[in-house]
CSV table of C-alpha atoms in Angstrom, one decimal:
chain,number,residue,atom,x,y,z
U,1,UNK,CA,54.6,-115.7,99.3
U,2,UNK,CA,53.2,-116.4,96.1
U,3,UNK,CA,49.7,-114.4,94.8
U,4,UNK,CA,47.0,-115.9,93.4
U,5,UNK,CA,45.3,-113.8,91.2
U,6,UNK,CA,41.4,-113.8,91.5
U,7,UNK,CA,39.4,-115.9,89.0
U,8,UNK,CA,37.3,-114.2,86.1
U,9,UNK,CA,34.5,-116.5,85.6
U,10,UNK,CA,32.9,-116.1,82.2
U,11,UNK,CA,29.5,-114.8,81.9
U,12,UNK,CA,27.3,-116.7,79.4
U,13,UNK,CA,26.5,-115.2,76.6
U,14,UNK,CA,22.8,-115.4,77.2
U,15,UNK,CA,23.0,-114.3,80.3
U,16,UNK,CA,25.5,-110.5,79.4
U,17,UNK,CA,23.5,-107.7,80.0
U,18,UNK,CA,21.6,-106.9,76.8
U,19,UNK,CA,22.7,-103.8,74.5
U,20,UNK,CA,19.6,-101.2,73.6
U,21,UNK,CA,17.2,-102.6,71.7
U,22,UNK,CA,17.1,-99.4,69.3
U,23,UNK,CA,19.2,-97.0,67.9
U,24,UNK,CA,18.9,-94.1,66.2
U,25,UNK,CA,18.8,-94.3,62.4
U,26,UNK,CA,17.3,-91.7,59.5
U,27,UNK,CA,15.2,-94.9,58.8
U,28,UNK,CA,13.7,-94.5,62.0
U,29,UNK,CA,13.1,-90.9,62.1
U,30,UNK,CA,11.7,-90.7,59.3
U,31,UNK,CA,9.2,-93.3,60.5
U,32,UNK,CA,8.4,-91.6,63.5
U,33,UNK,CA,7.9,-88.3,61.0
U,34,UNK,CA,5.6,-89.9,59.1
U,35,UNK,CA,3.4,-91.5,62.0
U,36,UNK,CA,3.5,-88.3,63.8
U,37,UNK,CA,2.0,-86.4,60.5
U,38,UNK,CA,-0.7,-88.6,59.5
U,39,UNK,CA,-2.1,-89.3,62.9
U,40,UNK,CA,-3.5,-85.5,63.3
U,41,UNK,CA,-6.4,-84.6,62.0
U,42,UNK,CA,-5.6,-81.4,60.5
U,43,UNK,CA,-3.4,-83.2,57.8
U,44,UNK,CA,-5.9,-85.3,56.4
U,45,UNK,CA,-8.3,-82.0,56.5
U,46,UNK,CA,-5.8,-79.1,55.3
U,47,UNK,CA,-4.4,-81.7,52.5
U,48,UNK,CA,-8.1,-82.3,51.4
U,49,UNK,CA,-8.6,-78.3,50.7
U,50,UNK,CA,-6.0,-77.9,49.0
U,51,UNK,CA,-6.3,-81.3,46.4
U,52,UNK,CA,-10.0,-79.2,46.3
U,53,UNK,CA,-8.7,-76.0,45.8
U,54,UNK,CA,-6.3,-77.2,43.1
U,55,UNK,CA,-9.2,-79.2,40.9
U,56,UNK,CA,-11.9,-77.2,42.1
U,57,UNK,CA,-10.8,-73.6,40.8
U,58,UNK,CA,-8.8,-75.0,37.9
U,59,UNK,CA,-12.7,-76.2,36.6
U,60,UNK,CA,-14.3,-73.3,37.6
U,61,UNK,CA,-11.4,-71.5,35.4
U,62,UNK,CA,-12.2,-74.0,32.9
U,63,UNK,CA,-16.1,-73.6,32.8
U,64,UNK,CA,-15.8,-70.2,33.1
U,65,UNK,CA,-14.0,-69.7,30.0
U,66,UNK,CA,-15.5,-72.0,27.9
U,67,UNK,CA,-18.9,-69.9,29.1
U,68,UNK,CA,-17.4,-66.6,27.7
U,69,UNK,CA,-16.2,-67.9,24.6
U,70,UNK,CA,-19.3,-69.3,23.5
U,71,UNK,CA,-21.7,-66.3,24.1
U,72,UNK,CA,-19.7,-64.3,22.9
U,73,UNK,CA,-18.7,-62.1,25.8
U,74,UNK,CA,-15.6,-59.9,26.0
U,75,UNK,CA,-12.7,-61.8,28.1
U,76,UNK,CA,-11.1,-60.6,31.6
U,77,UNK,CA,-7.4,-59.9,31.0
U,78,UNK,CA,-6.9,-63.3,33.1
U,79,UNK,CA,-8.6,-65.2,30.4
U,80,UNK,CA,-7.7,-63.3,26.9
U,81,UNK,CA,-4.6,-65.5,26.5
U,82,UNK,CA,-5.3,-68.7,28.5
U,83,UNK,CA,-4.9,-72.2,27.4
U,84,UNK,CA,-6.1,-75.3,29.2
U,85,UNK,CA,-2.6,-75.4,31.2
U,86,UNK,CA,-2.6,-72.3,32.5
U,87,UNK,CA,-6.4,-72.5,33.4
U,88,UNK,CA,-5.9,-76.0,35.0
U,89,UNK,CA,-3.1,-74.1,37.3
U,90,UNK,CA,-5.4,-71.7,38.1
U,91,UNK,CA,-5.9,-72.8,42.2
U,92,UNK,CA,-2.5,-72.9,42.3
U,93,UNK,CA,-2.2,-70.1,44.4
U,94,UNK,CA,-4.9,-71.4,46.9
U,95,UNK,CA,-3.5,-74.8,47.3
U,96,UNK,CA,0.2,-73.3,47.9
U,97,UNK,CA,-1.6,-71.8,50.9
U,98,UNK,CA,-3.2,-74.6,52.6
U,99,UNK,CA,-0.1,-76.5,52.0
U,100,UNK,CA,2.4,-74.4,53.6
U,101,UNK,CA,0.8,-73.4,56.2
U,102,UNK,CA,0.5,-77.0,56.7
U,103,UNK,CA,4.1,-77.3,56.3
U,104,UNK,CA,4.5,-74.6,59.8
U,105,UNK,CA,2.1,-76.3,61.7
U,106,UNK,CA,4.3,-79.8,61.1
U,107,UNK,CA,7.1,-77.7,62.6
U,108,UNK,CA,5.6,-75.2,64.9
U,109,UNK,CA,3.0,-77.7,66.4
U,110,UNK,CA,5.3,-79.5,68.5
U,111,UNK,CA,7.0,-76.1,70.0
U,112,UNK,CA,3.2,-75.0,71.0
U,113,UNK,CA,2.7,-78.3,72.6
U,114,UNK,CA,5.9,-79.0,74.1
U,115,UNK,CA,6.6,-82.1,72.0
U,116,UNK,CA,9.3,-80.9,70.9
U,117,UNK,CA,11.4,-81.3,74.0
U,118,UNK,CA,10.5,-85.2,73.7
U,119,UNK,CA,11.4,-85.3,70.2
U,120,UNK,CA,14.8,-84.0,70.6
U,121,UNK,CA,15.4,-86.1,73.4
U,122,UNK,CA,15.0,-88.7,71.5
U,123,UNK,CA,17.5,-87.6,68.7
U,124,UNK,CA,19.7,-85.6,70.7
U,125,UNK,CA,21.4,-84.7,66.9
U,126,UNK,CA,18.7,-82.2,66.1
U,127,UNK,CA,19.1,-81.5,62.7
U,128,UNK,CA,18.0,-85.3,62.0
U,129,UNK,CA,14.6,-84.2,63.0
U,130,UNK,CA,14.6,-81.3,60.7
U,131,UNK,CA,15.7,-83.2,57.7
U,132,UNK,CA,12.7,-86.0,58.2
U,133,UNK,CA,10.4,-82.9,58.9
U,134,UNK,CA,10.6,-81.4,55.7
U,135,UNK,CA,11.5,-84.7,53.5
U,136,UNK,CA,8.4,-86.2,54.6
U,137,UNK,CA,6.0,-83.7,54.4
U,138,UNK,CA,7.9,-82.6,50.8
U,139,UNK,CA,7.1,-85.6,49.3
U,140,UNK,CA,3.6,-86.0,50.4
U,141,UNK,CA,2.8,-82.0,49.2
U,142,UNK,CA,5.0,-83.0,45.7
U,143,UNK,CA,2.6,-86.1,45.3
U,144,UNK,CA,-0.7,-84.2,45.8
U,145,UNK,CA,0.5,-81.5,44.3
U,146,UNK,CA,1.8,-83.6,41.1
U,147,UNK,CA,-1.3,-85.8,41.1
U,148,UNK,CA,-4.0,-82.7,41.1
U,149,UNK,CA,-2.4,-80.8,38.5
U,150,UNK,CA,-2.3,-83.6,35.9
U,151,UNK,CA,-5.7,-84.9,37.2
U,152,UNK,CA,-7.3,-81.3,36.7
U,153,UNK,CA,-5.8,-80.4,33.3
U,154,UNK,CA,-7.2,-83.8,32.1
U,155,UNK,CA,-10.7,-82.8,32.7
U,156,UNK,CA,-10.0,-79.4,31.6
U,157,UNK,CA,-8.6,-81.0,28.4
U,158,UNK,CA,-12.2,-82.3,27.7
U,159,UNK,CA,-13.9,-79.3,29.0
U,160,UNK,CA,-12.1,-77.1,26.4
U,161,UNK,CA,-11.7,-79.3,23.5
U,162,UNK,CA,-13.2,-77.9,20.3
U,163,UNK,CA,-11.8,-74.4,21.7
U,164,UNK,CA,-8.9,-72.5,20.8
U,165,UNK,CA,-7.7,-73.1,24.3
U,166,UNK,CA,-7.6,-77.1,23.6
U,167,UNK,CA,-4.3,-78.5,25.1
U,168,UNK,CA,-3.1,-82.0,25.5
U,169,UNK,CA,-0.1,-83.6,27.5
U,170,UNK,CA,1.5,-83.8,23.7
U,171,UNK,CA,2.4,-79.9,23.4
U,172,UNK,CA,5.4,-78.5,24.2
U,173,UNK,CA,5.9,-77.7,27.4
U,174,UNK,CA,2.9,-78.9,29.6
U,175,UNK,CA,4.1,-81.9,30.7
U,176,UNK,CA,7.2,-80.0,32.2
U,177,UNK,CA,4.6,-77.1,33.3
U,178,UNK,CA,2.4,-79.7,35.0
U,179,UNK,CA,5.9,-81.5,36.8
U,180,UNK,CA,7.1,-77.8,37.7
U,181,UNK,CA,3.9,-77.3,39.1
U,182,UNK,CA,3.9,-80.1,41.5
U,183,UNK,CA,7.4,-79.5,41.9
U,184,UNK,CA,6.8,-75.8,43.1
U,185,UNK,CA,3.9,-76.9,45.8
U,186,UNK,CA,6.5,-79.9,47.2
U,187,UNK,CA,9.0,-77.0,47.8
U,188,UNK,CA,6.4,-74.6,49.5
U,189,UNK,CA,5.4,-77.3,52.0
U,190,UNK,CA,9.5,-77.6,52.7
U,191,UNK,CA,9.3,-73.8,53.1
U,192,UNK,CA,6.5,-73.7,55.6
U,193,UNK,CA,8.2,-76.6,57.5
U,194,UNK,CA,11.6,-74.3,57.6
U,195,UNK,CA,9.8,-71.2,58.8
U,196,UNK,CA,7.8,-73.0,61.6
U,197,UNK,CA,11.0,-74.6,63.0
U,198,UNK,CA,12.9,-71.6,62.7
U,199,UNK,CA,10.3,-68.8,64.2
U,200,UNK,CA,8.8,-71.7,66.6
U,201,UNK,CA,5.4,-69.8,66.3
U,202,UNK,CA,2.2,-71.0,64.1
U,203,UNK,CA,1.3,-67.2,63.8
U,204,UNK,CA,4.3,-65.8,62.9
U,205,UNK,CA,5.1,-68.8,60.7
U,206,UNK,CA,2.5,-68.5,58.7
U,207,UNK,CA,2.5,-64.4,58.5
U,208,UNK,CA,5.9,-65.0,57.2
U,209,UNK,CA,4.6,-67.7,54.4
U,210,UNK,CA,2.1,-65.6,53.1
U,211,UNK,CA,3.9,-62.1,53.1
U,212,UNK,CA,6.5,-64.0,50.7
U,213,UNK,CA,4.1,-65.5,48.7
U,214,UNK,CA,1.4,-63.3,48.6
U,215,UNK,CA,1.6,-59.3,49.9
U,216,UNK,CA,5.4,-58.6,49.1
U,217,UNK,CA,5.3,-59.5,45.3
U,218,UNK,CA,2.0,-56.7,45.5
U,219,UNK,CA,4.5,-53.9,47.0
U,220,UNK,CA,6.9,-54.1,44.3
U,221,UNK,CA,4.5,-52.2,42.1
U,222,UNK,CA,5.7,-49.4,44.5
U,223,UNK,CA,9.1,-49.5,43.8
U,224,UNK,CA,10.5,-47.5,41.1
U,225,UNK,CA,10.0,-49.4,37.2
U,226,UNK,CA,13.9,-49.7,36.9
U,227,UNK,CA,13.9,-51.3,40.0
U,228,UNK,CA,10.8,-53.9,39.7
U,229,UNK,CA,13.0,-55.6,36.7
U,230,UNK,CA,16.0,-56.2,38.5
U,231,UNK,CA,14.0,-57.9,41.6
U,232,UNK,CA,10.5,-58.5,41.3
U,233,UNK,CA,11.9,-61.6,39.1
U,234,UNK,CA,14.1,-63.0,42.0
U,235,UNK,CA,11.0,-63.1,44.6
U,236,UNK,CA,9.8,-66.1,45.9
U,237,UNK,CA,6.3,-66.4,44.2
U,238,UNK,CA,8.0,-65.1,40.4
U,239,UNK,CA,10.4,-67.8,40.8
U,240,UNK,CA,7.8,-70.2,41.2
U,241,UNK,CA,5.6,-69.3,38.5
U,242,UNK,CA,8.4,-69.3,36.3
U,243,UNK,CA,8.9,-73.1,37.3
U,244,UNK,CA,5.6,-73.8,35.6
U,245,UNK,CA,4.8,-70.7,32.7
U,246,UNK,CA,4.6,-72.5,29.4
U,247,UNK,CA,6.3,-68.9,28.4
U,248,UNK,CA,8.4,-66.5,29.6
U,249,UNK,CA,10.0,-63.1,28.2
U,250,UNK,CA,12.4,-61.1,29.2
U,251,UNK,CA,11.1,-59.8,32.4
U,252,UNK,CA,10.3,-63.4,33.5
U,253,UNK,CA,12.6,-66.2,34.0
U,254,UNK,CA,13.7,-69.5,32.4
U,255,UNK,CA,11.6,-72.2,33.8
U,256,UNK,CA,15.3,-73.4,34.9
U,257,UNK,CA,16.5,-69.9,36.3
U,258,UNK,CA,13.2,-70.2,37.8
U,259,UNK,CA,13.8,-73.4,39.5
U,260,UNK,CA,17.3,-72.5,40.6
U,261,UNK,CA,16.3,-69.1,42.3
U,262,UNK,CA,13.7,-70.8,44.3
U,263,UNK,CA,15.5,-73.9,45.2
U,264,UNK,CA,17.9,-71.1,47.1
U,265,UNK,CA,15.0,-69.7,48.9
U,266,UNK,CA,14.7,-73.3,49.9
U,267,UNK,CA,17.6,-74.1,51.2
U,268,UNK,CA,17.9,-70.5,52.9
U,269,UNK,CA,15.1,-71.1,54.7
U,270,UNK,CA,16.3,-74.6,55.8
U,271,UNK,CA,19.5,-73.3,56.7
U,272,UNK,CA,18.1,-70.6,59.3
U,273,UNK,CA,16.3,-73.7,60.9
U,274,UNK,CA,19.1,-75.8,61.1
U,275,UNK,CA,21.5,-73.2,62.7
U,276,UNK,CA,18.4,-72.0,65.0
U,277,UNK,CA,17.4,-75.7,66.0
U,278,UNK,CA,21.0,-76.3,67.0
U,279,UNK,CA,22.1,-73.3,69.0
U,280,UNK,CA,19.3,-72.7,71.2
U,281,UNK,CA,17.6,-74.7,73.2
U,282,UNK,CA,14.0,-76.2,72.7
């Protein structure tokens, strides 16, 4: 008996059943990052304050100084040794605030809403949506951050000229002050992201954010003076200003030591959100 094997009758090509339209690529989440930021309304309002807090209080510095020097009235310590660089930095510490808090509600947000569980579904690698997270929002708080330093010390650069303050983007150092400036906010927004992925809370992220930045630095004035040398240096918010000081001493560090030391709270930080994202569940 012979067997005739059954036919196979090709299927035309136009007619084989179609692959997925999409796939997964950084491209693409980074695309879906970026739409997902700039469609709430608190980015375009908490990026606002702090482009105002950075121009706003580094005039009022400005103003404020020039006021004092030409009637003649004694200087606050902040002011006794300030140039126009360090004056047109001076809402640096407000605009670190609304941008890394910022930075945790990018993260946190979508845990307090539940988005998150649609997110990941739709990267089921995780740590792609991390990555995009804080790349995105880096670069937008590094751009802001870059463009209203330099667009404040040029107006404070006119307010002060004539005074012994005068600076311009010629003297040493303030071009690489004004970069490290910028540089330092772009990292605090990739902070805030870190801390609101790995705590999953808006509350607790931002407690976090400003107990690094702000009240812990206050408590090492408690600590013994042997002791403040060897860490008060090496916190978060020392290690930034270093990144943008026009000088430093020997209880301060290198504007590259400075860098180096906060770049490692950095990628701490990312690396607690990145183990925490992928071991437990959303």
């Amino acid at each position: 008996m012979t067997t005739i094997a059954p036919s196979q009758t090709a299927v035309p090509a136009g007619q084989r059943p179609a692959g997925p339209a999409y796939k997964v690529t950084a491209a693409r989440v980074l695309r879906s990052e970026w739409a997902k930021l700039w469609s709430l309304r608190s980015t375009w309002i908490t990026l606002g304050l702090a482009l105002l807090f950075l121009v706003a209080f580094g005039l009022i510095a400005a103003f404020q100084f020039k006021s004092r020097l030409t009637s003649g009235r004694p200087m606050d310590r902040d002011f006794a040794d300030a140039g126009a660089l360090s004056l047109s930095l001076f809402g640096t510490n407000f605009a670190q605030l609304a941008l890394g808090v910022l930075g945790v509600l990018v993260a946190a947000g979508e845990y307090s809403t539940g988005m998150i569980r649609s997110t990941l579904a739709a990267v089921p690698r995780r740590l792609p949506v991390l990555w995009s997270k804080a790349a995105v929002y880096g670069v937008i708080a590094l751009v802001l951050g870059t463009v209203g330093v330099f667009v404040t010390f040029t107006a404070d650069s006119g307010i002060l000229s004539g005074t012994r303050a005068a600076m311009t983007l010629s003297d040493t150092g303030v071009v690489r002050g004004l970069l490290g400036a910028g540089l330092y906010l772009g990292l605090v927004g990739v902070i805030g992201v870190a801390l609101g992925a790995l705590l999953r809370s808006v509350a607790g992220g931002i407690a976090v954010l400003v107990a690094s930045l702000m009240l812990i630095p206050g408590l090492t004035s408690l600590l013994p003076t042997d002791w403040q040398g060897h860490i008060s240096p090496y916190l978060p918010s020392h290690a930034g200003e270093a990144m943008f000081a026009l000088h430093h001493d020997s209880t301060t560090l290198s504007p590259t030591a400075g860098l180096l030391v906060f770049l490692g709270w950095t990628v701490l930080a990312l690396a607690g959100a990145a183990v925490r994202l992928v071991r437990s569940d959303a």
